[in-house]
Amino acid sequence: MGLWTERRREPGWVLLPLRLFLGVVFLDAGISKIADKRFLDDASPTSMHANVLAIKGASPIGDLLGPVADHGALFGILLAFAEIAVGLGVLLGVATRLAAVGGMVLSLSLWLTVSWQANPWFTSADVVYLVALTPLAIAGTGGVLSLDGWLANAAVRRPGRGREHTRRTLLTGAVAVLGVAVVGAASLVRRRSVSTAEPDSSGSGTASTGVLAKVSEVPVGGAKQVTDPTSGDPAWVLQLTPGQFTAVDAVCPHQGCPVNFASADAGFICPCHGSTFDSTGKRLSGPAQRNLQAISVAADGTEIRRT
Ligand code: FES
């Protein structure tokens, strides 16, 4: 008990929750980008290319973003792998200070670009990550639950084994880490591709017919959330005027969170960073720079279909 009381005050233990949180956040961010085909597809409205073009004008470093927009897929992959490297470094305690500094550079870049319009400014997650990584850049892991610390201790405990043993241990660790990253990325890709394919593979479902919803499911003056059978995206079907149906893609053009429908008067709000859109999908405020994508629909008897 006495030992634990003493230990829990050590910087390495105090910083452990921060390491776990930031490590998971960066790993998730990187793997999600690789797993999302649309992020690397310049033609997609949620791609790296489209996002850079959208925020370029409002960013204080917008003049530097030309090459990033021109090579969106390349920079998207680099960003994803950099995030994975930061996540692994912080989580496993490998070159933790360097990983934390790298994470700060990424967070600063993202704050000055994609979340520069967040209002108030401190609601930007990127500025929070930037500050939260600072203690790790200063103190590292303190030798607590860290691969670097474990390797150093192993070398001290078994000096006879020397560099060769350390090198082999390091290689084994690196391969294990790589395996975890690849398996995680692959399972995410698989999960997403399966969920996107589901509507098309149903045979009798909405995918083959282009049906978004039944007329009776969409209230007058209200909306129903559906899955767009063509893109696999979440979407909203609305009936603002009796008998007149409209639809919008629910993917926020800022960073891809699904927007929520508030009411016919209040429109849509994005839960991630607060962008708002009217009920036609027109952008009203927030970091998103574009409108929600309209989906052309028409009522066909009892069903609402894409046209
Ligand atoms: Fe950032 Fe919607 S994802 S405002």
PDB file of N, CA, C and O in Angstrom, residues 103-160:
ATOM      1  N   GLY A 103       3.019  14.290 -32.640  1.00  0.00           N
ATOM      2  CA  GLY A 103       1.580  14.468 -32.467  1.00  0.00           C
ATOM      3  C   GLY A 103       1.212  15.933 -32.312  1.00  0.00           C
ATOM      4  O   GLY A 103       0.174  16.388 -32.809  1.00  0.00           O
ATOM      5  N   MET A 104       2.074  16.691 -31.641  1.00  0.00           N
ATOM      6  CA  MET A 104       1.807  18.127 -31.470  1.00  0.00           C
ATOM      7  C   MET A 104       1.861  18.846 -32.814  1.00  0.00           C
ATOM      8  O   MET A 104       1.054  19.732 -33.097  1.00  0.00           O
ATOM      9  N   VAL A 105       2.837  18.453 -33.644  1.00  0.00           N
ATOM     10  CA  VAL A 105       2.945  19.080 -34.976  1.00  0.00           C
ATOM     11  C   VAL A 105       1.688  18.764 -35.798  1.00  0.00           C
ATOM     12  O   VAL A 105       1.110  19.649 -36.445  1.00  0.00           O
ATOM     13  N   LEU A 106       1.236  17.492 -35.746  1.00  0.00           N
ATOM     14  CA  LEU A 106       0.019  17.113 -36.476  1.00  0.00           C
ATOM     15  C   LEU A 106      -1.181  17.894 -35.949  1.00  0.00           C
ATOM     16  O   LEU A 106      -1.982  18.432 -36.722  1.00  0.00           O
ATOM     17  N   SER A 107      -1.318  17.967 -34.629  1.00  0.00           N
ATOM     18  CA  SER A 107      -2.471  18.650 -34.032  1.00  0.00           C
ATOM     19  C   SER A 107      -2.461  20.131 -34.382  1.00  0.00           C
ATOM     20  O   SER A 107      -3.510  20.716 -34.688  1.00  0.00           O
ATOM     21  N   LEU A 108      -1.268  20.730 -34.338  1.00  0.00           N
ATOM     22  CA  LEU A 108      -1.176  22.152 -34.687  1.00  0.00           C
ATOM     23  C   LEU A 108      -1.580  22.367 -36.151  1.00  0.00           C
ATOM     24  O   LEU A 108      -2.336  23.287 -36.475  1.00  0.00           O
ATOM     25  N   SER A 109      -1.097  21.484 -37.026  1.00  0.00           N
ATOM     26  CA  SER A 109      -1.442  21.601 -38.454  1.00  0.00           C
ATOM     27  C   SER A 109      -2.947  21.460 -38.659  1.00  0.00           C
ATOM     28  O   SER A 109      -3.551  22.218 -39.424  1.00  0.00           O
ATOM     29  N   LEU A 110      -3.554  20.486 -37.972  1.00  0.00           N
ATOM     30  CA  LEU A 110      -4.991  20.271 -38.138  1.00  0.00           C
ATOM     31  C   LEU A 110      -5.796  21.423 -37.526  1.00  0.00           C
ATOM     32  O   LEU A 110      -6.847  21.812 -38.033  1.00  0.00           O
ATOM     33  N   TRP A 111      -5.288  21.975 -36.450  1.00  0.00           N
ATOM     34  CA  TRP A 111      -5.982  23.117 -35.833  1.00  0.00           C
ATOM     35  C   TRP A 111      -5.954  24.328 -36.777  1.00  0.00           C
ATOM     36  O   TRP A 111      -6.956  25.027 -36.954  1.00  0.00           O
ATOM     37  N   LEU A 112      -4.813  24.553 -37.395  1.00  0.00           N
ATOM     38  CA  LEU A 112      -4.687  25.715 -38.291  1.00  0.00           C
ATOM     39  C   LEU A 112      -5.420  25.509 -39.617  1.00  0.00           C
ATOM     40  O   LEU A 112      -5.524  26.441 -40.416  1.00  0.00           O
ATOM     41  N   THR A 113      -5.898  24.315 -39.851  1.00  0.00           N
ATOM     42  CA  THR A 113      -6.582  24.049 -41.138  1.00  0.00           C
ATOM     43  C   THR A 113      -8.022  23.591 -40.904  1.00  0.00           C
ATOM     44  O   THR A 113      -8.927  24.415 -40.892  1.00  0.00           O
ATOM     45  N   VAL A 114      -8.206  22.297 -40.644  1.00  0.00           N
ATOM     46  CA  VAL A 114      -9.575  21.773 -40.615  1.00  0.00           C
ATOM     47  C   VAL A 114     -10.419  22.305 -39.464  1.00  0.00           C
ATOM     48  O   VAL A 114     -11.633  22.427 -39.589  1.00  0.00           O
ATOM     49  N   SER A 115      -9.834  22.610 -38.319  1.00  0.00           N
ATOM     50  CA  SER A 115     -10.692  23.057 -37.215  1.00  0.00           C
ATOM     51  C   SER A 115     -10.454  24.521 -36.836  1.00  0.00           C
ATOM     52  O   SER A 115     -10.800  24.944 -35.735  1.00  0.00           O
ATOM     53  N   TRP A 116      -9.864  25.286 -37.764  1.00  0.00           N
ATOM     54  CA  TRP A 116      -9.589  26.693 -37.476  1.00  0.00           C
ATOM     55  C   TRP A 116     -10.876  27.492 -37.248  1.00  0.00           C
ATOM     56  O   TRP A 116     -10.903  28.477 -36.533  1.00  0.00           O
ATOM     57  N   GLN A 117     -11.960  27.034 -37.890  1.00  0.00           N
ATOM     58  CA  GLN A 117     -13.219  27.779 -37.790  1.00  0.00           C
ATOM     59  C   GLN A 117     -14.059  27.374 -36.576  1.00  0.00           C
ATOM     60  O   GLN A 117     -15.148  27.888 -36.386  1.00  0.00           O
ATOM     61  N   ALA A 118     -13.559  26.438 -35.768  1.00  0.00           N
ATOM     62  CA  ALA A 118     -14.348  26.014 -34.601  1.00  0.00           C
ATOM     63  C   ALA A 118     -14.641  27.220 -33.715  1.00  0.00           C
ATOM     64  O   ALA A 118     -13.772  28.051 -33.460  1.00  0.00           O
ATOM     65  N   ASN A 119     -15.865  27.297 -33.261  1.00  0.00           N
ATOM     66  CA  ASN A 119     -16.287  28.460 -32.497  1.00  0.00           C
ATOM     67  C   ASN A 119     -17.125  28.015 -31.302  1.00  0.00           C
ATOM     68  O   ASN A 119     -18.145  27.366 -31.496  1.00  0.00           O
ATOM     69  N   PRO A 120     -16.714  28.327 -30.047  1.00  0.00           N
ATOM     70  CA  PRO A 120     -15.475  29.009 -29.664  1.00  0.00           C
ATOM     71  C   PRO A 120     -14.240  28.152 -30.016  1.00  0.00           C
ATOM     72  O   PRO A 120     -14.348  26.932 -30.150  1.00  0.00           O
ATOM     73  N   TRP A 121     -13.094  28.797 -30.105  1.00  0.00           N
ATOM     74  CA  TRP A 121     -11.884  28.140 -30.599  1.00  0.00           C
ATOM     75  C   TRP A 121     -11.491  26.928 -29.765  1.00  0.00           C
ATOM     76  O   TRP A 121     -10.966  25.943 -30.275  1.00  0.00           O
ATOM     77  N   PHE A 122     -11.802  26.973 -28.452  1.00  0.00           N
ATOM     78  CA  PHE A 122     -11.346  25.875 -27.596  1.00  0.00           C
ATOM     79  C   PHE A 122     -12.202  24.618 -27.757  1.00  0.00           C
ATOM     80  O   PHE A 122     -11.939  23.597 -27.127  1.00  0.00           O
ATOM     81  N   THR A 123     -13.249  24.685 -28.593  1.00  0.00           N
ATOM     82  CA  THR A 123     -14.020  23.463 -28.858  1.00  0.00           C
ATOM     83  C   THR A 123     -13.356  22.617 -29.936  1.00  0.00           C
ATOM     84  O   THR A 123     -13.817  21.518 -30.235  1.00  0.00           O
ATOM     85  N   SER A 124     -12.279  23.131 -30.535  1.00  0.00           N
ATOM     86  CA  SER A 124     -11.531  22.321 -31.497  1.00  0.00           C
ATOM     87  C   SER A 124     -10.799  21.199 -30.750  1.00  0.00           C
ATOM     88  O   SER A 124     -10.021  21.461 -29.829  1.00  0.00           O
ATOM     89  N   ALA A 125     -11.062  19.955 -31.145  1.00  0.00           N
ATOM     90  CA  ALA A 125     -10.380  18.831 -30.492  1.00  0.00           C
ATOM     91  C   ALA A 125      -8.871  18.923 -30.728  1.00  0.00           C
ATOM     92  O   ALA A 125      -8.073  18.527 -29.878  1.00  0.00           O
ATOM     93  N   ASP A 126      -8.477  19.475 -31.879  1.00  0.00           N
ATOM     94  CA  ASP A 126      -7.046  19.500 -32.214  1.00  0.00           C
ATOM     95  C   ASP A 126      -6.241  20.366 -31.252  1.00  0.00           C
ATOM     96  O   ASP A 126      -5.113  20.023 -30.901  1.00  0.00           O
ATOM     97  N   VAL A 127      -6.832  21.483 -30.825  1.00  0.00           N
ATOM     98  CA  VAL A 127      -6.086  22.332 -29.890  1.00  0.00           C
ATOM     99  C   VAL A 127      -5.991  21.637 -28.529  1.00  0.00           C
ATOM    100  O   VAL A 127      -4.988  21.769 -27.812  1.00  0.00           O
ATOM    101  N   VAL A 128      -7.003  20.849 -28.194  1.00  0.00           N
ATOM    102  CA  VAL A 128      -6.961  20.092 -26.931  1.00  0.00           C
ATOM    103  C   VAL A 128      -5.858  19.018 -26.995  1.00  0.00           C
ATOM    104  O   VAL A 128      -5.076  18.852 -26.060  1.00  0.00           O
ATOM    105  N   TYR A 129      -5.769  18.301 -28.139  1.00  0.00           N
ATOM    106  CA  TYR A 129      -4.715  17.288 -28.275  1.00  0.00           C
ATOM    107  C   TYR A 129      -3.335  17.955 -28.221  1.00  0.00           C
ATOM    108  O   TYR A 129      -2.396  17.405 -27.644  1.00  0.00           O
ATOM    109  N   LEU A 130      -3.230  19.114 -28.852  1.00  0.00           N
ATOM    110  CA  LEU A 130      -1.949  19.837 -28.859  1.00  0.00           C
ATOM    111  C   LEU A 130      -1.467  20.094 -27.428  1.00  0.00           C
ATOM    112  O   LEU A 130      -0.314  19.816 -27.079  1.00  0.00           O
ATOM    113  N   VAL A 131      -2.364  20.589 -26.600  1.00  0.00           N
ATOM    114  CA  VAL A 131      -1.988  20.900 -25.214  1.00  0.00           C
ATOM    115  C   VAL A 131      -1.784  19.611 -24.407  1.00  0.00           C
ATOM    116  O   VAL A 131      -0.839  19.493 -23.627  1.00  0.00           O
ATOM    117  N   ALA A 132      -2.658  18.622 -24.636  1.00  0.00           N
ATOM    118  CA  ALA A 132      -2.587  17.380 -23.846  1.00  0.00           C
ATOM    119  C   ALA A 132      -1.302  16.601 -24.116  1.00  0.00           C
ATOM    120  O   ALA A 132      -0.836  15.846 -23.254  1.00  0.00           O
ATOM    121  N   LEU A 133      -0.719  16.775 -25.298  1.00  0.00           N
ATOM    122  CA  LEU A 133       0.522  16.053 -25.617  1.00  0.00           C
ATOM    123  C   LEU A 133       1.752  16.702 -24.984  1.00  0.00           C
ATOM    124  O   LEU A 133       2.816  16.084 -24.897  1.00  0.00           O
ATOM    125  N   THR A 134       1.606  17.962 -24.559  1.00  0.00           N
ATOM    126  CA  THR A 134       2.767  18.691 -24.028  1.00  0.00           C
ATOM    127  C   THR A 134       3.441  17.966 -22.859  1.00  0.00           C
ATOM    128  O   THR A 134       4.669  17.808 -22.863  1.00  0.00           O
ATOM    129  N   PRO A 135       2.692  17.503 -21.836  1.00  0.00           N
ATOM    130  CA  PRO A 135       3.378  16.815 -20.726  1.00  0.00           C
ATOM    131  C   PRO A 135       4.157  15.583 -21.174  1.00  0.00           C
ATOM    132  O   PRO A 135       5.220  15.282 -20.623  1.00  0.00           O
ATOM    133  N   LEU A 136       3.632  14.869 -22.187  1.00  0.00           N
ATOM    134  CA  LEU A 136       4.346  13.677 -22.671  1.00  0.00           C
ATOM    135  C   LEU A 136       5.612  14.064 -23.419  1.00  0.00           C
ATOM    136  O   LEU A 136       6.613  13.354 -23.370  1.00  0.00           O
ATOM    137  N   ALA A 137       5.557  15.210 -24.131  1.00  0.00           N
ATOM    138  CA  ALA A 137       6.757  15.678 -24.820  1.00  0.00           C
ATOM    139  C   ALA A 137       7.828  16.091 -23.811  1.00  0.00           C
ATOM    140  O   ALA A 137       9.023  15.956 -24.049  1.00  0.00           O
ATOM    141  N   ILE A 138       7.396  16.571 -22.654  1.00  0.00           N
ATOM    142  CA  ILE A 138       8.354  17.026 -21.632  1.00  0.00           C
ATOM    143  C   ILE A 138       8.872  15.843 -20.804  1.00  0.00           C
ATOM    144  O   ILE A 138      10.074  15.666 -20.620  1.00  0.00           O
ATOM    145  N   ALA A 139       7.943  15.002 -20.325  1.00  0.00           N
ATOM    146  CA  ALA A 139       8.339  13.984 -19.342  1.00  0.00           C
ATOM    147  C   ALA A 139       8.467  12.581 -19.907  1.00  0.00           C
ATOM    148  O   ALA A 139       9.009  11.697 -19.237  1.00  0.00           O
ATOM    149  N   GLY A 140       7.949  12.322 -21.104  1.00  0.00           N
ATOM    150  CA  GLY A 140       7.977  10.962 -21.636  1.00  0.00           C
ATOM    151  C   GLY A 140       7.102  10.037 -20.796  1.00  0.00           C
ATOM    152  O   GLY A 140       6.077  10.455 -20.267  1.00  0.00           O
ATOM    153  N   THR A 141       7.518   8.785 -20.667  1.00  0.00           N
ATOM    154  CA  THR A 141       6.706   7.816 -19.910  1.00  0.00           C
ATOM    155  C   THR A 141       7.186   7.662 -18.473  1.00  0.00           C
ATOM    156  O   THR A 141       6.535   7.001 -17.679  1.00  0.00           O
ATOM    157  N   GLY A 142       8.343   8.232 -18.169  1.00  0.00           N
ATOM    158  CA  GLY A 142       8.908   8.026 -16.831  1.00  0.00           C
ATOM    159  C   GLY A 142       9.255   6.562 -16.579  1.00  0.00           C
ATOM    160  O   GLY A 142       9.347   6.124 -15.432  1.00  0.00           O
ATOM    161  N   GLY A 143       9.376   5.781 -17.650  1.00  0.00           N
ATOM    162  CA  GLY A 143       9.737   4.360 -17.503  1.00  0.00           C
ATOM    163  C   GLY A 143       8.571   3.466 -17.109  1.00  0.00           C
ATOM    164  O   GLY A 143       8.751   2.277 -16.868  1.00  0.00           O
ATOM    165  N   VAL A 144       7.352   4.029 -17.073  1.00  0.00           N
ATOM    166  CA  VAL A 144       6.185   3.245 -16.645  1.00  0.00           C
ATOM    167  C   VAL A 144       5.517   2.597 -17.853  1.00  0.00           C
ATOM    168  O   VAL A 144       5.151   3.279 -18.819  1.00  0.00           O
ATOM    169  N   LEU A 145       5.355   1.275 -17.796  1.00  0.00           N
ATOM    170  CA  LEU A 145       4.699   0.514 -18.869  1.00  0.00           C
ATOM    171  C   LEU A 145       5.175   0.983 -20.249  1.00  0.00           C
ATOM    172  O   LEU A 145       4.367   1.361 -21.102  1.00  0.00           O
ATOM    173  N   SER A 146       6.455   0.980 -20.421  1.00  0.00           N
ATOM    174  CA  SER A 146       6.995   1.449 -21.698  1.00  0.00           C
ATOM    175  C   SER A 146       7.968   0.422 -22.266  1.00  0.00           C
ATOM    176  O   SER A 146       8.762  -0.186 -21.533  1.00  0.00           O
ATOM    177  N   LEU A 147       7.883   0.217 -23.570  1.00  0.00           N
ATOM    178  CA  LEU A 147       8.759  -0.725 -24.242  1.00  0.00           C
ATOM    179  C   LEU A 147      10.217  -0.263 -24.149  1.00  0.00           C
ATOM    180  O   LEU A 147      11.125  -1.072 -23.956  1.00  0.00           O
ATOM    181  N   ASP A 148      10.426   1.040 -24.270  1.00  0.00           N
ATOM    182  CA  ASP A 148      11.787   1.579 -24.142  1.00  0.00           C
ATOM    183  C   ASP A 148      12.368   1.255 -22.769  1.00  0.00           C
ATOM    184  O   ASP A 148      13.512   0.806 -22.647  1.00  0.00           O
ATOM    185  N   GLY A 149      11.564   1.466 -21.721  1.00  0.00           N
ATOM    186  CA  GLY A 149      12.012   1.211 -20.351  1.00  0.00           C
ATOM    187  C   GLY A 149      12.287  -0.271 -20.137  1.00  0.00           C
ATOM    188  O   GLY A 149      13.273  -0.657 -19.510  1.00  0.00           O
ATOM    189  N   TRP A 150      11.417  -1.119 -20.720  1.00  0.00           N
ATOM    190  CA  TRP A 150      11.566  -2.564 -20.564  1.00  0.00           C
ATOM    191  C   TRP A 150      12.852  -3.039 -21.227  1.00  0.00           C
ATOM    192  O   TRP A 150      13.598  -3.849 -20.672  1.00  0.00           O
ATOM    193  N   LEU A 151      13.133  -2.508 -22.411  1.00  0.00           N
ATOM    194  CA  LEU A 151      14.364  -2.894 -23.119  1.00  0.00           C
ATOM    195  C   LEU A 151      15.604  -2.454 -22.350  1.00  0.00           C
ATOM    196  O   LEU A 151      16.578  -3.193 -22.241  1.00  0.00           O
ATOM    197  N   ALA A 152      15.529  -1.242 -21.785  1.00  0.00           N
ATOM    198  CA  ALA A 152      16.678  -0.738 -21.028  1.00  0.00           C
ATOM    199  C   ALA A 152      16.914  -1.614 -19.798  1.00  0.00           C
ATOM    200  O   ALA A 152      18.060  -1.985 -19.483  1.00  0.00           O
ATOM    201  N   ASN A 153      15.816  -1.993 -19.117  1.00  0.00           N
ATOM    202  CA  ASN A 153      15.948  -2.842 -17.927  1.00  0.00           C
ATOM    203  C   ASN A 153      16.484  -4.216 -18.296  1.00  0.00           C
ATOM    204  O   ASN A 153      17.307  -4.790 -17.576  1.00  0.00           O
ATOM    205  N   ALA A 154      16.020  -4.754 -19.427  1.00  0.00           N
ATOM    206  CA  ALA A 154      16.470  -6.080 -19.859  1.00  0.00           C
ATOM    207  C   ALA A 154      17.970  -6.070 -20.125  1.00  0.00           C
ATOM    208  O   ALA A 154      18.685  -7.015 -19.785  1.00  0.00           O
ATOM    209  N   ALA A 155      18.443  -4.983 -20.726  1.00  0.00           N
ATOM    210  CA  ALA A 155      19.873  -4.881 -21.031  1.00  0.00           C
ATOM    211  C   ALA A 155      20.696  -4.834 -19.747  1.00  0.00           C
ATOM    212  O   ALA A 155      21.786  -5.402 -19.664  1.00  0.00           O
ATOM    213  N   VAL A 156      20.138  -4.162 -18.709  1.00  0.00           N
ATOM    214  CA  VAL A 156      20.861  -4.069 -17.436  1.00  0.00           C
ATOM    215  C   VAL A 156      20.855  -5.414 -16.718  1.00  0.00           C
ATOM    216  O   VAL A 156      21.857  -5.857 -16.170  1.00  0.00           O
ATOM    217  N   ARG A 157      19.653  -6.086 -16.770  1.00  0.00           N
ATOM    218  CA  ARG A 157      19.521  -7.360 -16.053  1.00  0.00           C
ATOM    219  C   ARG A 157      20.380  -8.456 -16.668  1.00  0.00           C
ATOM    220  O   ARG A 157      20.876  -9.326 -16.010  1.00  0.00           O
ATOM    221  N   ARG A 158      20.518  -8.418 -18.011  1.00  0.00           N
ATOM    222  CA  ARG A 158      21.266  -9.485 -18.694  1.00  0.00           C
ATOM    223  C   ARG A 158      22.358  -8.887 -19.567  1.00  0.00           C
ATOM    224  O   ARG A 158      22.265  -8.926 -20.797  1.00  0.00           O
ATOM    225  N   PRO A 159      23.353  -8.315 -18.949  1.00  0.00           N
ATOM    226  CA  PRO A 159      24.394  -7.642 -19.730  1.00  0.00           C
ATOM    227  C   PRO A 159      25.125  -8.575 -20.682  1.00  0.00           C
ATOM    228  O   PRO A 159      25.574  -8.165 -21.736  1.00  0.00           O
ATOM    229  N   GLY A 160      25.187  -9.876 -20.329  1.00  0.00           N
ATOM    230  CA  GLY A 160      25.921 -10.835 -21.157  1.00  0.00           C
ATOM    231  C   GLY A 160      25.323 -10.985 -22.542  1.00  0.00           C
ATOM    232  O   GLY A 160      26.010 -11.297 -23.500  1.00  0.00           O
TER     233      GLY A 160
END
